[in-house]
XYZ file of C-alpha atoms in Angstrom:
445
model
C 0.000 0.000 0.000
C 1.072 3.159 -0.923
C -0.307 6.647 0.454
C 0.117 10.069 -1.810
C -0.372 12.966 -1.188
C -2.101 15.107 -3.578
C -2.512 18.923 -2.673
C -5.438 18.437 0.071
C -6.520 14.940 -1.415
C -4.927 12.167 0.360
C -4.724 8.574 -1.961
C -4.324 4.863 -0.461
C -3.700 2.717 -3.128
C -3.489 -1.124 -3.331
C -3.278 -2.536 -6.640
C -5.584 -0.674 -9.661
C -8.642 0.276 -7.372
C -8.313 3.716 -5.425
C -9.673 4.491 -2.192
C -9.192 8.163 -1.603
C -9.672 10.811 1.305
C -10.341 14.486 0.440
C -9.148 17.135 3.363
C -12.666 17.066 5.206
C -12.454 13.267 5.650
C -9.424 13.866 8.100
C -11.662 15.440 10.792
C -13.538 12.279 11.268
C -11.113 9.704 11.380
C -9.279 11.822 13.959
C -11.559 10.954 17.031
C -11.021 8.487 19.893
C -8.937 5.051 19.241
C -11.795 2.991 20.212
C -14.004 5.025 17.627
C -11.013 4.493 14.671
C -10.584 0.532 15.553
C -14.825 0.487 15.326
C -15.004 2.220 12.298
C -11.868 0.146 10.868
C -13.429 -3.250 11.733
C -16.471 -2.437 9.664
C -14.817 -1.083 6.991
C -12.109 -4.018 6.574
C -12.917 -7.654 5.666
C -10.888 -10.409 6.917
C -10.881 -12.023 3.366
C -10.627 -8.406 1.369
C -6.961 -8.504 -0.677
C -7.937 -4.470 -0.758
C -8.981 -3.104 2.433
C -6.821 -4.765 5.040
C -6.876 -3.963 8.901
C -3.330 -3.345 8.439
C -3.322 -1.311 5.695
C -6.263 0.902 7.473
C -4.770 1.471 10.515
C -1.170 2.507 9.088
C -3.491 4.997 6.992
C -5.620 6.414 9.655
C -2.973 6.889 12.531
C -0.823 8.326 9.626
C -4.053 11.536 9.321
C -4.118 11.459 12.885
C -0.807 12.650 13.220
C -1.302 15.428 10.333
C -4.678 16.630 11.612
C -5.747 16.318 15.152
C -8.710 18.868 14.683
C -11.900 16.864 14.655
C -13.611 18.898 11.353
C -17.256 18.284 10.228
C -17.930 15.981 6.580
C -16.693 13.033 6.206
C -16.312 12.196 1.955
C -14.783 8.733 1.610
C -14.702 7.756 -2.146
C -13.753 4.548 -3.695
C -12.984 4.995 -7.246
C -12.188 1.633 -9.489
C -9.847 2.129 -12.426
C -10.413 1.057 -16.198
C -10.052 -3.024 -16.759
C -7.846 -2.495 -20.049
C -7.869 -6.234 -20.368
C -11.797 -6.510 -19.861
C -12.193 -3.130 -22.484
C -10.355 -5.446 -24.924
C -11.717 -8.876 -23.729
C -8.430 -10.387 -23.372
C -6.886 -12.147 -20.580
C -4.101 -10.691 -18.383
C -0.990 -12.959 -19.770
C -2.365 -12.278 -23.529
C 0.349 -11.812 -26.118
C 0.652 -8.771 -28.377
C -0.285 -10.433 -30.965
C -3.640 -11.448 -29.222
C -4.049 -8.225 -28.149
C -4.157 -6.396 -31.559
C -6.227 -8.860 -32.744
C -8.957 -8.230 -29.888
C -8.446 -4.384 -30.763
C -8.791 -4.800 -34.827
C -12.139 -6.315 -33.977
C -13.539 -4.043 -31.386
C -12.706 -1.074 -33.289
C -14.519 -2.290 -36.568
C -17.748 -2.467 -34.354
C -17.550 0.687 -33.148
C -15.857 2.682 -35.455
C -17.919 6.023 -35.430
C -18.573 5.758 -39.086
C -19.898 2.179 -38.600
C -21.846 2.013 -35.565
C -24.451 4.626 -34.953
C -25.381 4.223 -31.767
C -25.220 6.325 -28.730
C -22.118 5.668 -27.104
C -20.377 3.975 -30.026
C -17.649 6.669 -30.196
C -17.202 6.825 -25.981
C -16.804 3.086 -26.508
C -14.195 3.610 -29.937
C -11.802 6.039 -27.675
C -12.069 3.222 -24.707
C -11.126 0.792 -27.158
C -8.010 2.617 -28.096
C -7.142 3.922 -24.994
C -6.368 0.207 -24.071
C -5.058 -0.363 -26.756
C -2.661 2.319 -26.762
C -1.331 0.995 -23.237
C -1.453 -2.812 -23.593
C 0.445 -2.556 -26.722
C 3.414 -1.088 -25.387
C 5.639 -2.618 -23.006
C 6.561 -0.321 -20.913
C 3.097 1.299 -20.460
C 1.400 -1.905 -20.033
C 4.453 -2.783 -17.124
C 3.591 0.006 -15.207
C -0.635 -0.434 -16.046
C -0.071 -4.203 -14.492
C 2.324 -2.616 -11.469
C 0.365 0.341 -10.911
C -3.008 0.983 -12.929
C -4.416 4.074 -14.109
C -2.234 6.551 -11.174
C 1.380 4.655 -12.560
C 0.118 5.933 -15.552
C -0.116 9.337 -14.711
C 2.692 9.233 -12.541
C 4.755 7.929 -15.514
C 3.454 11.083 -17.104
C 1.736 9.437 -19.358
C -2.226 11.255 -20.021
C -5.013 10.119 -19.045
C -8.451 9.803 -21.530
C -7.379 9.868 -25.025
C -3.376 8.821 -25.034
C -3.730 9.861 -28.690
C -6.245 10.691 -31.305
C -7.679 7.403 -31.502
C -8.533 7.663 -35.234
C -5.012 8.066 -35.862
C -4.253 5.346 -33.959
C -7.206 3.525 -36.183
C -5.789 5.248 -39.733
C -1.988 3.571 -38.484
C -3.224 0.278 -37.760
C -5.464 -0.272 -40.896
C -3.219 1.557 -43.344
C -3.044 -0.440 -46.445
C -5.954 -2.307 -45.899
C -8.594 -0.191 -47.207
C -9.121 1.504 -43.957
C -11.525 -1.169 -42.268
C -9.205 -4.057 -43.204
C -10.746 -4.510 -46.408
C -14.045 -2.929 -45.928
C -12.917 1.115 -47.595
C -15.410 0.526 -50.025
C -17.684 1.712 -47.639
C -15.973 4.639 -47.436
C -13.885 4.969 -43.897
C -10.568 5.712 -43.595
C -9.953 6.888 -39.933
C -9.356 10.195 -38.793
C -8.620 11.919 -42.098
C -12.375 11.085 -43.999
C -13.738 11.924 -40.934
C -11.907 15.733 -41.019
C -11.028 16.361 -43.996
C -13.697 14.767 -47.004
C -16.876 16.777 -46.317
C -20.160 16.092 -47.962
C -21.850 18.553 -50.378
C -24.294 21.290 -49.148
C -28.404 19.858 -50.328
C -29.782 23.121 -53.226
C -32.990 23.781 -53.736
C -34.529 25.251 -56.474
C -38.103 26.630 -57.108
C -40.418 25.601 -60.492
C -43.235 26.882 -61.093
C -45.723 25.204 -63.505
C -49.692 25.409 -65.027
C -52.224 23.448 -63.995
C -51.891 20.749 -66.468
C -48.258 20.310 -65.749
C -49.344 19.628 -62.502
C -51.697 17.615 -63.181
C -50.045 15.105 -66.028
C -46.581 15.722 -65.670
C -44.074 17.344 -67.542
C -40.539 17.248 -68.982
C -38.226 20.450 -67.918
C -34.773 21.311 -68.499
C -33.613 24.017 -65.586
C -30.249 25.984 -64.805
C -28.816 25.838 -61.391
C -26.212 27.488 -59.890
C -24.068 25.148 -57.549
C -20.201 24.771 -56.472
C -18.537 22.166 -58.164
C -15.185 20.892 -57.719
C -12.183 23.288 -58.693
C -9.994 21.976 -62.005
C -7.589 23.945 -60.760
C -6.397 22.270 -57.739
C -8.905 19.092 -58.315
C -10.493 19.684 -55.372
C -7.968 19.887 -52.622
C -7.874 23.985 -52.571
C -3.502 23.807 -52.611
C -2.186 25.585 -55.315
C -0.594 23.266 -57.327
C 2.989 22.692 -57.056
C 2.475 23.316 -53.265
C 2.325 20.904 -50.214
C 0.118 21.258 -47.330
C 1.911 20.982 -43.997
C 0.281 19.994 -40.298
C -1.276 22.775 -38.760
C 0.949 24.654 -36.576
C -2.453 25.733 -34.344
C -3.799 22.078 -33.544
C -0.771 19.761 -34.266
C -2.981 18.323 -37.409
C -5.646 17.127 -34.878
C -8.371 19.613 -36.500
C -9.715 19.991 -33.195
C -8.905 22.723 -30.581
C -9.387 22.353 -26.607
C -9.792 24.895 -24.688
C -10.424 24.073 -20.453
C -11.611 26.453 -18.080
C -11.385 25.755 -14.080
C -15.286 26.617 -12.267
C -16.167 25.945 -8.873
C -17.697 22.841 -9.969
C -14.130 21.476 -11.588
C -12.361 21.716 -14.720
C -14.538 21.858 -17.726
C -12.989 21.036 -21.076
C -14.436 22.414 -24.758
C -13.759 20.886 -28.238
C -13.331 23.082 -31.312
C -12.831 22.775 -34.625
C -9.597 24.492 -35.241
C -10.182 28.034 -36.635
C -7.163 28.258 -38.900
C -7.150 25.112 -40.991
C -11.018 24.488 -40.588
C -10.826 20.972 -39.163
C -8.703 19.768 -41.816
C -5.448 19.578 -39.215
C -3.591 21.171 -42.521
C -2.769 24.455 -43.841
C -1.014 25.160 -47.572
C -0.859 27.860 -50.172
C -4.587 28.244 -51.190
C -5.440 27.964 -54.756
C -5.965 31.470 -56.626
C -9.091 30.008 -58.550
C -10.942 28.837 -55.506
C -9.460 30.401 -52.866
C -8.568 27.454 -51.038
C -12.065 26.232 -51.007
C -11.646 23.651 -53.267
C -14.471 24.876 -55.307
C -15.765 26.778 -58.093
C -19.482 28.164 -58.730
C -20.526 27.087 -62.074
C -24.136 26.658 -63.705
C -25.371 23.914 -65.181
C -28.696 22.684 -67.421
C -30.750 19.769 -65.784
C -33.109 17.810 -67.401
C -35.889 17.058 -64.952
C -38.878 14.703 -65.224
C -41.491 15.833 -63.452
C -44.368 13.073 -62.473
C -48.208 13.463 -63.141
C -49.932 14.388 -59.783
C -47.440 16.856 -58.233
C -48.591 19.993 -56.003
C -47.909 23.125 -54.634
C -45.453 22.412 -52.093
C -44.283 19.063 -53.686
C -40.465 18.412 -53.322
C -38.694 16.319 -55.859
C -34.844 14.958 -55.088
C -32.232 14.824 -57.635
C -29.488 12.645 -55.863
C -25.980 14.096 -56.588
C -26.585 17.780 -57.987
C -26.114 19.561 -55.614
C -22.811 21.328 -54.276
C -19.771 19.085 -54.533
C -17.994 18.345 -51.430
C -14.742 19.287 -50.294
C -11.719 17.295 -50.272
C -13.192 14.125 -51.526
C -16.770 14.563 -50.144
C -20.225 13.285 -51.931
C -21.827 15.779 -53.618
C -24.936 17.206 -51.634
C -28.452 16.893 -53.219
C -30.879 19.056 -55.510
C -33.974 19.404 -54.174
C -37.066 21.035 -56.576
C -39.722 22.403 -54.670
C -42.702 22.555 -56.778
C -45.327 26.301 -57.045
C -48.447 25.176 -59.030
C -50.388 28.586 -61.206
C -54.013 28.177 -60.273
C -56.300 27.661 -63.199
C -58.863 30.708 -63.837
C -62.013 27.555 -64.034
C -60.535 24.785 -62.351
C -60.399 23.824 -58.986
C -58.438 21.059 -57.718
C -59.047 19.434 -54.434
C -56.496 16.836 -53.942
C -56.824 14.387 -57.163
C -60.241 15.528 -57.352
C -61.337 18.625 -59.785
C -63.769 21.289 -58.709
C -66.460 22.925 -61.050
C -69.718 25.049 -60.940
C -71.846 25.014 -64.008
C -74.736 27.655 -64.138
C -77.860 25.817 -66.037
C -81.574 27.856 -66.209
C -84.258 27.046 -64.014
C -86.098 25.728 -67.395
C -83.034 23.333 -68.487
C -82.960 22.024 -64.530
C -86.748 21.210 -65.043
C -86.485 19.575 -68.653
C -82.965 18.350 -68.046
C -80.355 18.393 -70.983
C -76.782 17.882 -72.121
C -73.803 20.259 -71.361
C -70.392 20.802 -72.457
C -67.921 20.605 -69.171
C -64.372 21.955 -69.673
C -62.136 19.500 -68.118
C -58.347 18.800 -67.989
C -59.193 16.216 -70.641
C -60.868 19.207 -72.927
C -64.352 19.758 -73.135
C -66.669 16.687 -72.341
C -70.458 16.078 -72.289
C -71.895 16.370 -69.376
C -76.455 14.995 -68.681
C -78.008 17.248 -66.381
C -81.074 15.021 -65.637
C -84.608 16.080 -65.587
C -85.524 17.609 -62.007
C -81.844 18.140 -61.040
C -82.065 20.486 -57.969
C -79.762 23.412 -57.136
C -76.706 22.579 -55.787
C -76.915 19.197 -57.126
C -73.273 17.732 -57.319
C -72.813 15.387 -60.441
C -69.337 12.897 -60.615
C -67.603 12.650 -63.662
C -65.612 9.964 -63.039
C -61.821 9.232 -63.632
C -61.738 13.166 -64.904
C -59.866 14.437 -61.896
C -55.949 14.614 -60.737
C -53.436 11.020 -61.232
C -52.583 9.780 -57.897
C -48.843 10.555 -57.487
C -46.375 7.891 -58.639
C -49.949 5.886 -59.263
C -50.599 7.148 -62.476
C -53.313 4.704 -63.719
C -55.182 5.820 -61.141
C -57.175 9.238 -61.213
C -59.625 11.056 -58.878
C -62.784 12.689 -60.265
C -64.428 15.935 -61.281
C -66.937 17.050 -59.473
C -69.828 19.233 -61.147
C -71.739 21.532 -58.729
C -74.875 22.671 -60.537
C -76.071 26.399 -59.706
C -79.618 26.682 -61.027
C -79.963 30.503 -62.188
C -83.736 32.393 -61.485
C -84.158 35.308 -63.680
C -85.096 38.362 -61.590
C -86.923 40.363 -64.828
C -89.738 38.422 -67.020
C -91.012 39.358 -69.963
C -94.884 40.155 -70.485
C -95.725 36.314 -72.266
C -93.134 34.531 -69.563
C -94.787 36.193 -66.906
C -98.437 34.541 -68.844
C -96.856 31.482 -69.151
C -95.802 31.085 -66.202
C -98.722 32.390 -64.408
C -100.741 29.668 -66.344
C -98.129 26.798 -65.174
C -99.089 28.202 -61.689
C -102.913 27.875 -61.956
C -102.148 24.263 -64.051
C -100.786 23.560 -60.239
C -103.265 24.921 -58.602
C -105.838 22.635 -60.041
C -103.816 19.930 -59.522
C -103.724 20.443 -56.197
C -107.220 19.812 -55.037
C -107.175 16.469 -57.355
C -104.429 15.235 -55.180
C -105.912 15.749 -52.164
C -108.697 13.116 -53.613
C-alpha cells in the first residue's frame, strides 16, 4: 500500500482500485482510538486482498498525526480504475499479438462511421485507450504494477493517449481503412476531417395546372459549387504541399479548459485556422482554397403526373460538390403550381360550378364541361335540384407515382332564377301556376 499525497486529497492505493480521502475526511477519522478501531473493523474484511486492517490502521494513525482537529464531513470515495484487459476482452498474460487482434475487432464495431449508436464513439476512444497501453511494453508494465495513477505518474495522459482515429488510420493503413471494408468509405481520422459532404440546393419551379396535373418534362439551370480543375479539389495551389497545422498539431480539433467551482470543464473546437482539416497550404488562386468553383449547369428534370404546390422532388448528386473528396450534396425542386382561372383542384379531385336555367334544370339536358381532358359532355337530368353535385368519373388529378389511377371531377350545378320576365313569360308562367293549382285539389282526392 502506498499513500500520496495530492494537494489536500490524500490517496491509499493497493493494486488498480483507489480508495481516496479528500481534506474534510481527516476530521472524522481523527476521534477516539476505540471510535477508529470500530469504524476500521467495519470497513475491513478479513478475506478483502484491498482493504486490510493493516493497511487501514497505518493509513488512519498516519491523518491522525497530520490533523488532530476533529472537522465536520466526512467524503470517503472509492474509485475503481479502467479493466484495459476486460475493455479489450483479453486475458491478463495475452500476447501482443492477441491483443491487436482483440483491438482490430472491437474497433470495426464501433468505429464512429460504422456504428451509430449512442455511445459507439465513448466506446471507440475506450477501445483505443487500451489499446494504446497494452500494446506497449513499458506502459502496459507500469498499467499491471500500478493501474491508471502509474500511468499518470509515468506522465503518461489520461483519456485519449492519442487521437484514436489516428491510432485507427496507423493500424489499418493499407488495408482499405476497415481491413478490407474502404469501399464503404472509412478511412480513420482523415475522412472523418477532412472529405466533407456537399451542401443539399434547392430550387423553385413553377408550372400550369396541367403540368401539374399530367406531368411534364423540364430542363432548368442551377447554380451550384462544383469541384475546382484547378487544384482538383484539394484547394492547394498546385505545385504546393500542405503541412500539419501549426495551431492544432494536425488534430483539427482545438481544446480549450476552463477551471469553475464545480471542476475543470474542457471544450472541443474545430480548429479556426485550418477548418478541421489539421492542414494548412498555399490556397489555390481560382478557388481560394475552397476547393471549389461556382458554375451553372442545365438539368433535365422529369417531373411526375400528380405533383402539387409544395411538392419536393430529389435529384441525388446535384447539388454542391464536397470538399476534399466529399459526396456531392443533393438538388432538391420544390414545386409552385399557377391556379387555373375555371378549375379547382381538391387533392386528385377537380372542382367545377356550371350555371344551367331554371327551365333546363326542369327539362334536363346535355352540357359541355371543360375539363383537364378538354371539353366533355356532361347529362343534367330532368328535375336536377340546385346545388346538385354530379361525378364525372376518372376526370380528376393522377394519384402521385400511381398514375393509372385518377380522382374525379366534381360538377356543382347552380340553377340561375331570372329576376326580370317578360310580359308572355310572366303569362306562361302564371298559367303553369294555376295548371298547379288545379292539380292540387285532385291530389288531395
Amino acid at each position: 500500500m502506498a499513500i500520496i499525497p495530492c494537494g489536500s486529497t490524500w490517496v491509499a492505493r493497493w493494486g488498480q482500485p483507489q480508495f481516496v480521502m479528500r481534506s474534510s475526511v481527516t476530521s472524522k477519522l481523527s476521534t477516539s482510538p476505540s471510535c477508529v478501531s470500530s469504524r476500521i473493523r467495519a470497513l475491513a474484511a478479513s478475506n478483502s486482498a484491498i482493504f486490510s486492517q493493516d493497511s487501514l490502521y497505518g493509513l488512519f494513525n498516519m491523518v491522525q498525526s497530520r490533523n488532530p482537529c476533529r472537522r465536520r464531513g466526512v467524503r470517503l470515495i472509492v474509485r475503481a480504475d479502467s479493466d484495459y484487459y476486460a475493455v479489450l476482452g483479453v486475458s491478463k498474460n495475452a500476447t501482443k499479438s492477441e491483443i491487436k487482434s482483440a483491438y482490430r475487432k472491437l474497433a470495426r464495431s464501433y468505429h464512429p462511421d460504422v456504428n451509430k449508436e449512442p455511445g459507439a464513439e465513448q466506446k471507440f476512444k475506450e477501445i483505443s485507450n487500451a489499446y494504446e497501453v497494452l500494446s506497449d511494453d513499458e506502459k502496459r508494465s507500469i498499467y499491471d504494477r500500478y493501474g491508471e495513477a502509474g500511468l499518470k505518474g509515468a506522465g503518461v495522459g489520461m483519456g485519449d493517449f492519442s487521437n484514436p482515429f489516428d491510432l485507427f488510420e496507423s493500424l489499418f493503413d493499407g488495408l482499405g481503412g476497415m481491413g478490407g471494408m474502404g469501399g464503404m468509405g472509412m478511412g480513420g481520422r482523415s475522412s472523418r476531417s477532412r472529405a466533407a459532404e456537399g451542401e443539399d440546393q434547392i430550387y423553385n419551379l413553377v408550372l400550369n395546372f396541367k403540368e401539374a396535373v399530367f406531368g411534364v418534362e423540364k430542363e432548368i439551370e442551377v447554380t451550384r459549387l462544383e469541384t475546382c480543375g484547378t487544384c482538383d479539389g484539394s484547394g492547394a495551389k498546385p505545385g504546393t504541399r500542405p503541412t500539419k497545422c501549426s495551431t492544432c498539431g494536425g488534430q483539427g480539433q482545438v481544446v480549450t479548459s476552463a477551471r469553475t467551482p464545480l471542476g475543470v470543464f474542457q471544450q472541443v473546437m474545430t480548429c479556426s485556422s485550418c477548418g478541421g482539416t489539421g492542414e494548412s497550404s498555399t490556397p489555390c488562386n481560382t478557388c481560394s482554397g475552397d476547393g471549389r468553383v461556382r458554375k451553372s449547369k442545365r438539368i433535365s428534370l422529369k417531373v411526375p403526373a400528380g405533383v402539387d404546390s409544395g411538392s419536393r422532388l430529389r435529384v441525388r448528386g446535384e447539388g454542391n460538390a464536397g470538399r476534399r473528396g466529399g459526396a456531392p450534396g443533393d438538388l432538391f425542386v420544390v414545386i409552385d403550381v399557377l391556379p387555373d382561372p375555371v378549375l379547382k383542384r381538391d387533392d386528385t379531385n377537380i372542382l367545377y360550378t356550371c350555371k344551367v336555367s331554371y327551365i333546363d334544370a326542369i327539362l334536363g339536358m346535355t352540357l359541355k364541361v371543360p375539363t383537364v381532358d378538354g371539353m366533355v359532355d356532361l347529362k343534367i337530368p330532368a328535375g336536377t335540384q340546385p346545388g346538385t353535385t354530379l361525378v364525372m368519373a376518372k376526370k380528376g388529378v393522377p394519384v402521385l407515382n400511381k398514375s393509372n389511377m385518377r380522382g374525379d371531377q366534381l360538377v356543382k350545378v347552380q340553377v340561375e332564377i331570372p329576376k326580370r320576365l317578360s310580359s308572355e313569360e310572366r303569362k306562361l308562367i302564371e298559367e303553369l301556376a294555376n295548371l298547379n293549382k288545379a292539380k292540387a285539389p285532385n291530389s288531395r282526392r
